[in-house]
Each structure stands twice: as C-alpha cells, then as structure tokens.
mmCIF file of C-alpha atoms and ligand atoms in Angstrom:
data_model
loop_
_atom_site.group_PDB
_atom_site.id
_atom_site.type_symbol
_atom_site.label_atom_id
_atom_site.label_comp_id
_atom_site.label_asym_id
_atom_site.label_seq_id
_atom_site.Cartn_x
_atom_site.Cartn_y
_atom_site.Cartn_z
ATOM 1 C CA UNK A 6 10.034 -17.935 -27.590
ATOM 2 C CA UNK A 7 7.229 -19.166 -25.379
ATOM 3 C CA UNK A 8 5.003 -21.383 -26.655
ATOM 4 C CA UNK A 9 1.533 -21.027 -26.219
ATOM 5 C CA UNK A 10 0.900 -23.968 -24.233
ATOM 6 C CA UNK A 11 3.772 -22.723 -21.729
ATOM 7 C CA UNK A 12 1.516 -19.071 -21.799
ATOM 8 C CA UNK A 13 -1.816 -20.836 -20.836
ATOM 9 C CA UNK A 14 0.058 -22.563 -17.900
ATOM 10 C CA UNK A 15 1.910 -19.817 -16.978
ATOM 11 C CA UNK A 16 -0.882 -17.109 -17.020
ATOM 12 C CA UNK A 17 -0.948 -15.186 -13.462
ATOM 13 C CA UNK A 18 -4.996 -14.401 -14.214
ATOM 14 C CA UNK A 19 -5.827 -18.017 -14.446
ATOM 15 C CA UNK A 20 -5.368 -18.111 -10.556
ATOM 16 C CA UNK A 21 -7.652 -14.806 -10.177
ATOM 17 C CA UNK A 22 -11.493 -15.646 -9.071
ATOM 18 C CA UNK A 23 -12.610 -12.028 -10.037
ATOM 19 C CA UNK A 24 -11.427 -9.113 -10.914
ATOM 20 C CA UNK A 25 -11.988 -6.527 -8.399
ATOM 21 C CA UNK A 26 -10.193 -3.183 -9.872
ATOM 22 C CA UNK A 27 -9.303 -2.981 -13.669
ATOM 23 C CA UNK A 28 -6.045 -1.068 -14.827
ATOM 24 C CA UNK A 29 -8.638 1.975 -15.263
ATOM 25 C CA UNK A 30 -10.039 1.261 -12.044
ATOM 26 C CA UNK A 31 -6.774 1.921 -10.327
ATOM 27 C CA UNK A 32 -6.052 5.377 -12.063
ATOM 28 C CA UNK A 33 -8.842 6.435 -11.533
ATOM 29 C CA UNK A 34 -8.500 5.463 -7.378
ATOM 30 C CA UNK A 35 -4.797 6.750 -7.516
ATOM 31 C CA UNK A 36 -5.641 10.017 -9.604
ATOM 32 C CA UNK A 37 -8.121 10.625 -6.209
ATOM 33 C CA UNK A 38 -6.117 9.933 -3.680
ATOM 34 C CA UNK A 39 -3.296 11.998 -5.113
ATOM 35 C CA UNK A 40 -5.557 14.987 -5.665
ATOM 36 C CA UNK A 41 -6.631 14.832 -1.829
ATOM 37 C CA UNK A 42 -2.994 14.984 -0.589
ATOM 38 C CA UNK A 43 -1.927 17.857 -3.090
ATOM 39 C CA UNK A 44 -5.338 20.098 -1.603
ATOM 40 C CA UNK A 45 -4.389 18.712 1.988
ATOM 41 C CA UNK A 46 -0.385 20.055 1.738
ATOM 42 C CA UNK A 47 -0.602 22.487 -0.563
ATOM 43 C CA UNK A 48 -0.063 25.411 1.596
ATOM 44 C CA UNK A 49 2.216 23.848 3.703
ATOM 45 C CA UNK A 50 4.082 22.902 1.490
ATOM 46 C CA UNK A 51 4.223 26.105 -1.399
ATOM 47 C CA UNK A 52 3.526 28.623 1.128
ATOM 48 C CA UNK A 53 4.783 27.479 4.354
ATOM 49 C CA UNK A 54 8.105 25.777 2.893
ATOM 50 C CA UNK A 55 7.667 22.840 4.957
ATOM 51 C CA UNK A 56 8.715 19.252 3.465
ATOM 52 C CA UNK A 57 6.606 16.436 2.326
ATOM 53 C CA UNK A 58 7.762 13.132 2.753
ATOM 54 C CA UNK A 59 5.789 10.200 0.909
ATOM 55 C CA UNK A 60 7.073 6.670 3.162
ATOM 56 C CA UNK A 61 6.095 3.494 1.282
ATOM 57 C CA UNK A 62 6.143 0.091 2.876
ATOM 58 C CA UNK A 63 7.447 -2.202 0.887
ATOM 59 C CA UNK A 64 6.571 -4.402 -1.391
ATOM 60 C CA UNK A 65 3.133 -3.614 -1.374
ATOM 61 C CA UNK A 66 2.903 -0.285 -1.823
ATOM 62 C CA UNK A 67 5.680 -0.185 -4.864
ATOM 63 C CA UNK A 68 2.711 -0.031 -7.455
ATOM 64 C CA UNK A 69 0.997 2.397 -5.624
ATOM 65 C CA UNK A 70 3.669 4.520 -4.430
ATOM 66 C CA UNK A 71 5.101 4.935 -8.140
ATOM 67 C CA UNK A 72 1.504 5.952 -9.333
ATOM 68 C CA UNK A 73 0.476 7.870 -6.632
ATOM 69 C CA UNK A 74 3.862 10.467 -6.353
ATOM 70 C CA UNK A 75 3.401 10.959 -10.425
ATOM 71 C CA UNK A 76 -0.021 12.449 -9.832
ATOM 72 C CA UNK A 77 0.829 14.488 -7.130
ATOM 73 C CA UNK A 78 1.893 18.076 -8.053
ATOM 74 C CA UNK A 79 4.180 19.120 -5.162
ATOM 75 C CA UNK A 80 7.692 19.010 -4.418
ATOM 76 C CA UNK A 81 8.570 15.767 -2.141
ATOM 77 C CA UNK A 82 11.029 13.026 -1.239
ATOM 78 C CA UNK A 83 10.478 9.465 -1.268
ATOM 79 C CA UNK A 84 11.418 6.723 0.807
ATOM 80 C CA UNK A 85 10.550 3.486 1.756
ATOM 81 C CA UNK A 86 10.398 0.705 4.954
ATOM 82 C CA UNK A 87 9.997 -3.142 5.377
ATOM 83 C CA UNK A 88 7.488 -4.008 7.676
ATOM 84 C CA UNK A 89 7.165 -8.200 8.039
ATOM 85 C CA UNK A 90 4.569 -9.654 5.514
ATOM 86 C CA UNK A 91 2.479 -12.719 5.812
ATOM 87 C CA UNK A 92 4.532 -15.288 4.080
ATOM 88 C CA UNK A 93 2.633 -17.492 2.411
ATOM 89 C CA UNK A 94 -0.031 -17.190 4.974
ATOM 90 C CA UNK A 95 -3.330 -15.133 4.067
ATOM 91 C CA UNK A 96 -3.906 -13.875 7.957
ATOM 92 C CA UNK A 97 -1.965 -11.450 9.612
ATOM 93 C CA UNK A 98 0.499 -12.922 12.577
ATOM 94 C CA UNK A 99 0.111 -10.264 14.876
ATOM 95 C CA UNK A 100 3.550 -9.786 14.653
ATOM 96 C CA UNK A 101 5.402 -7.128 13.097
ATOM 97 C CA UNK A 102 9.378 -6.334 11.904
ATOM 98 C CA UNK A 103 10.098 -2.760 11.170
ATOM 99 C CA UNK A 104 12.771 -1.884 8.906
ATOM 100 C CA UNK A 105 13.431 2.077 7.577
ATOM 101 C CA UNK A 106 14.973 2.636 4.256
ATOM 102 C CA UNK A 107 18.513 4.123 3.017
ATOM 103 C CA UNK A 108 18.327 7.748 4.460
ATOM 104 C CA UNK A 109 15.832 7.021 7.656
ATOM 105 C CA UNK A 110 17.290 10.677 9.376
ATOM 106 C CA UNK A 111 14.422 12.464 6.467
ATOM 107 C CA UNK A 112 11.859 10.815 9.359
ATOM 108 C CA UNK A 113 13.492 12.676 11.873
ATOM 109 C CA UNK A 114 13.341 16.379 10.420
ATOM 110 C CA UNK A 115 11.302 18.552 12.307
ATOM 111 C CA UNK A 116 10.020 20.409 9.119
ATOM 112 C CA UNK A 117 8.389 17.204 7.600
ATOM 113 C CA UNK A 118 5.140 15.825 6.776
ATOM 114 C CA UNK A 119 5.336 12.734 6.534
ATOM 115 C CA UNK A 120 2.762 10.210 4.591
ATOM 116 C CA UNK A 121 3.075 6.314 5.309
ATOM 117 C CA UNK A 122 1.503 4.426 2.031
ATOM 118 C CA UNK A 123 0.384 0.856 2.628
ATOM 119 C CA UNK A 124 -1.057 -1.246 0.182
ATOM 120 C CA UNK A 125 -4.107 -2.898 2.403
ATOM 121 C CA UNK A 126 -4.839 -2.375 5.917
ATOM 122 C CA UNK A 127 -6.352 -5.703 6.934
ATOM 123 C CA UNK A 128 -6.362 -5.931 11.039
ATOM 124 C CA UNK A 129 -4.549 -2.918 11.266
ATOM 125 C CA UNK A 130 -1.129 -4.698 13.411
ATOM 126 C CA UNK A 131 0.873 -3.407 10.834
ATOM 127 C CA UNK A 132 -0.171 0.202 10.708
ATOM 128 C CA UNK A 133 -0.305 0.369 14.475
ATOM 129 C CA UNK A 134 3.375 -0.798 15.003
ATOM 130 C CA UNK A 135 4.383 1.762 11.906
ATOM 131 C CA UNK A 136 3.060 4.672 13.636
ATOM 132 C CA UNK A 137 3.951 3.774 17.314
ATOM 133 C CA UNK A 138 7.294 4.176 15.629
ATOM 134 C CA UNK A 139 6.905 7.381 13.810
ATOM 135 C CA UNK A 140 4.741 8.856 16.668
ATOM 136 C CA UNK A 141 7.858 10.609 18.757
ATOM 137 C CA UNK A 142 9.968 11.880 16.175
ATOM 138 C CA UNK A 143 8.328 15.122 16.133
ATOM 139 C CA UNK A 144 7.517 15.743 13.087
ATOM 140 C CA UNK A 145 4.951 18.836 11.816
ATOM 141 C CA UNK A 146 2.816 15.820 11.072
ATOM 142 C CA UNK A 147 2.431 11.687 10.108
ATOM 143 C CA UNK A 148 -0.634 10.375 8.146
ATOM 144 C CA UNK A 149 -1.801 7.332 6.654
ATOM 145 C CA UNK A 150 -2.333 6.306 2.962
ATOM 146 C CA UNK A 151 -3.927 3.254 2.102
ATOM 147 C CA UNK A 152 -4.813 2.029 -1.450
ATOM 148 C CA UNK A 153 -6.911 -0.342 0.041
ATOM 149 C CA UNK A 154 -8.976 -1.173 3.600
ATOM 150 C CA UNK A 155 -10.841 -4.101 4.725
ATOM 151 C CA UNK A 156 -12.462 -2.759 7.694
ATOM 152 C CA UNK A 157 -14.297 -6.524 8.420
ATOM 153 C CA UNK A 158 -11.050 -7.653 9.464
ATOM 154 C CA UNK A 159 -9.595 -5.253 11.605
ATOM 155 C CA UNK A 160 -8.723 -5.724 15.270
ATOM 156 C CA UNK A 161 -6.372 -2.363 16.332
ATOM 157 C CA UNK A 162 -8.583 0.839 15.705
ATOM 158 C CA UNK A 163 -6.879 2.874 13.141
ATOM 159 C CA UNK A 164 -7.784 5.980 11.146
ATOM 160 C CA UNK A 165 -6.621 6.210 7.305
ATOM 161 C CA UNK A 166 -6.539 9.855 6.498
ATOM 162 C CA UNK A 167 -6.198 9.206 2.778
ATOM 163 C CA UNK A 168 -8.060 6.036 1.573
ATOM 164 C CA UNK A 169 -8.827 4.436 -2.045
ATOM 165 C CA UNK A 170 -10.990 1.973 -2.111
ATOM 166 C CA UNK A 171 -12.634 -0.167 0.540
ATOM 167 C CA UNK A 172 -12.463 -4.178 -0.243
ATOM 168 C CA UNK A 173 -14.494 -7.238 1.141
ATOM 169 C CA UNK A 174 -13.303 -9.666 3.210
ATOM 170 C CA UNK A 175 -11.297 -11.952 0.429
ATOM 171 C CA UNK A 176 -7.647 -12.343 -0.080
ATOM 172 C CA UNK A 177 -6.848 -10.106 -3.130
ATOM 173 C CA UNK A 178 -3.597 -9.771 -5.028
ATOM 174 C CA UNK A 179 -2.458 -7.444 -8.320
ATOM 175 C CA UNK A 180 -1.106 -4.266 -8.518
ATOM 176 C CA UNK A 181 1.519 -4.556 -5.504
ATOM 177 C CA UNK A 182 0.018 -6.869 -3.545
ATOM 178 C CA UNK A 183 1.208 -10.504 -3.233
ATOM 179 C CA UNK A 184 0.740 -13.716 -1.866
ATOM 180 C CA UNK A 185 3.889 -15.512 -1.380
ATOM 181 C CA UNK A 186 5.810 -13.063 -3.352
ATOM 182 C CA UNK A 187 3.455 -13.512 -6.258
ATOM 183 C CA UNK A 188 1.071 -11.615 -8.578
ATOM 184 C CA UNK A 189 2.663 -8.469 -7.540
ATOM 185 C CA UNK A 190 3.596 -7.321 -10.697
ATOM 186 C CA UNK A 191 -0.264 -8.135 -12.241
ATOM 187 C CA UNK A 192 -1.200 -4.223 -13.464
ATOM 188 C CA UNK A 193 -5.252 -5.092 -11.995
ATOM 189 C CA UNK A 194 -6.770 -6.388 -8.892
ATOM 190 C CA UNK A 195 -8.016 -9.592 -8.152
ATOM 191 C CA UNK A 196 -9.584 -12.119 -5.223
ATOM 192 C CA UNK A 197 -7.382 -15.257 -5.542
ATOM 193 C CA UNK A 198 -9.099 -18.485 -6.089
ATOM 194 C CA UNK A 199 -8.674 -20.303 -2.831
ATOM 195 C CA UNK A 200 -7.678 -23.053 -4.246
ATOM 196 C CA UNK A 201 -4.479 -21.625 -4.639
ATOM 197 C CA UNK A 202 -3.937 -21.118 -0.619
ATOM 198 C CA UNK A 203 -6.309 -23.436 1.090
ATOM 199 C CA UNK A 204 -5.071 -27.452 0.844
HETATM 200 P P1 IMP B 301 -2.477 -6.020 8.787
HETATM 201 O O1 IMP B 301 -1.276 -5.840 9.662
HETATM 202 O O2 IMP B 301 -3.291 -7.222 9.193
HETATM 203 O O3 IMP B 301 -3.317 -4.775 8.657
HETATM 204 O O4 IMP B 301 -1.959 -6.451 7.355
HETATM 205 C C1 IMP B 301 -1.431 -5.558 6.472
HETATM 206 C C2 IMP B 301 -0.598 -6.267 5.441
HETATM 207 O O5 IMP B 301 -1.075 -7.600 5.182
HETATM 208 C C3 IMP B 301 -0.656 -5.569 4.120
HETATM 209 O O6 IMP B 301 0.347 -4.583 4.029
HETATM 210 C C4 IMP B 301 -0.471 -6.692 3.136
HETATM 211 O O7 IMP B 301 0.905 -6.924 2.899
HETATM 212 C C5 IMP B 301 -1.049 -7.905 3.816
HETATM 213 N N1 IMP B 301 -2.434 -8.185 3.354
HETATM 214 C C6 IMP B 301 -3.585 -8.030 4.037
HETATM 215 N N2 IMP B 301 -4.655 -8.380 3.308
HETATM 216 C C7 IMP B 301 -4.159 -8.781 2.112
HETATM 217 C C8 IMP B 301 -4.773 -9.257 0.897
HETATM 218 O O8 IMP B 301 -6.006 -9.387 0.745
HETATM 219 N N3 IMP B 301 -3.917 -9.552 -0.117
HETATM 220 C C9 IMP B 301 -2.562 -9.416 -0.034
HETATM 221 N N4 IMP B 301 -1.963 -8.963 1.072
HETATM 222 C C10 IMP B 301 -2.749 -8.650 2.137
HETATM 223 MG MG1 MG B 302 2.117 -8.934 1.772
#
C-alpha cells in the first residue's frame, strides 16, 4: 500500500507547468495522423501489393507508435531504432548514434515503404542523420512521422510528411517523451517546470 503522503510526493504531474495535450487531445492527433497515412498508402499498399513498414525510434515514439499502428487500417510490419537521446540535457548535442532494431534487412527490401516515427523534431540533427541512413537503400519510398515539431528550434531543414501537432519552444514531456528517462509513461503532455532541469 502507498500511503497518501508517499502519492503526493511521488506524483509525476506535480513536476508539469501546463498541460499541453490531454489524453483526448492525443487521440484525437493520433486518430489524424493515422487516417493521413492509410489515404496516402492505400493503393500501394491493397492494390499495388507493396509493403508498409512503420520504423519507430525509440523510446520516444513507443506511445505513439503503439497508438498510431492501431488506427491505421492496412497491413504492415513494425520495427524500431535507437537513435542517441539528450541525457539529462534539454538541448540537442548535435550528435547522433544510430542503432536499427532486431530484423534491420525489412529496411533493405526493395518493395517497402517505409515510415520513420519520431516523437519531437526539435533542431532536426536527429532526423537528418536517420534519413542520410535510410536514403540509399532503395526503397519504393521513406517518409517522416512526427507526433510533434518545434519548428523555433530547428537548425537542419527537414520536411515532416506526416505531422501532429506543432509545439512552442518549451521542454515538454508525457506520452513517450522523457527527460532523463522520466515521465515517459505519463498518458498526457506537459511543459516541465524548469525547476526541475535548470540549477
Ligand atoms: P533533434 O535532433 O534536436 O531534432 O531532437 C530530437 C529528439 O530530442 C527527440 O526525438 C526527443 O528525444 C528529444 N527532444 C527534443 N525536444 C524535446 C522535448 O521538448 N521534450 C523531450 N524530448 C525532446
Ligand atoms: Mg529523449
């Protein structure tokens, strides 16, 4: 049992400034995004046979990602990549470690679609270095989902074929997104107090 004094100090949303997107909010943004992507492949995909492949980044995107592929009414495989995160930093290195998932050869077939998901695009480094990767395997074609975009902050130009939601410039966590590992698991969307980061 935990008491209720342990709950009050314990509370993830005591750390949360605002709430940006509520747990409707969200559906509402995924239920969009998802019905873009099924118009968008579609034929390709239930006419033309070809494969759709939805490529999360992890650990952002696992919210998302789980959302987003119930809502979309198409056959399709899933898989995943690491690409490096901040730590417990709230601006983006610059620099960026890519890691692909358990059957990476899916990203090589020549019949697939393929559909990075990100959880934020903030400066864009990350994004850039995913698809500088995924740009010579010759697929029929790569795209990029983003829940979220920050355009304020970006510094590599980079076009997000299927977007959610654009955010201001604050550090917001929930639903996926984390700082230091945390808050990921919160269902909403919230700008952190900075108290939390700034000392
Ligand atoms: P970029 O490379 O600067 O575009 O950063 C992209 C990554 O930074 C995202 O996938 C997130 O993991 C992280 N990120 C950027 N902004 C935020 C934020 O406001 N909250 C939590 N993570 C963020
Ligand atoms: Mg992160």
């Amino acid at each position: 049992m935990i008491s209720d004094n342990a709950k009050k100090t314990n509370s993830l949303a005591d750390d949360i400034e605002s709430v940006l997107f509520t747990e409707q909010d969200l559906d509402g943004i995924v239920s969009k995004v998802a019905k873009e992507i099924t118009e968008h492949y579609y034929e390709k995909v239930l006419v033309n046979k070809e494969k759709l492949v939805i490529l999360g980044v992890l650990n952002g995107s696992f919210q998302f990602v789980s959302d987003l592929v119930k809502k979309i009414d198409l056959p399709l495989e899933i898989e995943f990549m690491f690409a490096s995160s901040y730590g417990k930093k709230t601006k983006s290195t610059g620099e960026v470690n890519i890691q692909v998932g358990k059957n990476p050869e899916v990203l090589d077939d020549p019949n697939a679609n393929i559909i990075i998901v990100e959880d934020i695009v903030d400066s864009g480094n990350t994004l850039s270095k995913l698809m500088s990767v995924m740009r010579d395997k010759g697929n029929k074609s790569v795209a990029l989902c983003s829940l979220f975009d920050k355009p304020e902050r970006r510094t590599v130009e980079i076009d997000v074929d299927f977007l959610g939601a654009k955010v201001p410039d604050e550090f917001i966590v929930g639903y996926g997104l984390d700082y230091d590992e945390k808050y990921r698991n919160m269902p909403f969307v919230g700008v952190l107090k900075r108290e939390i980061y700034e000392n």
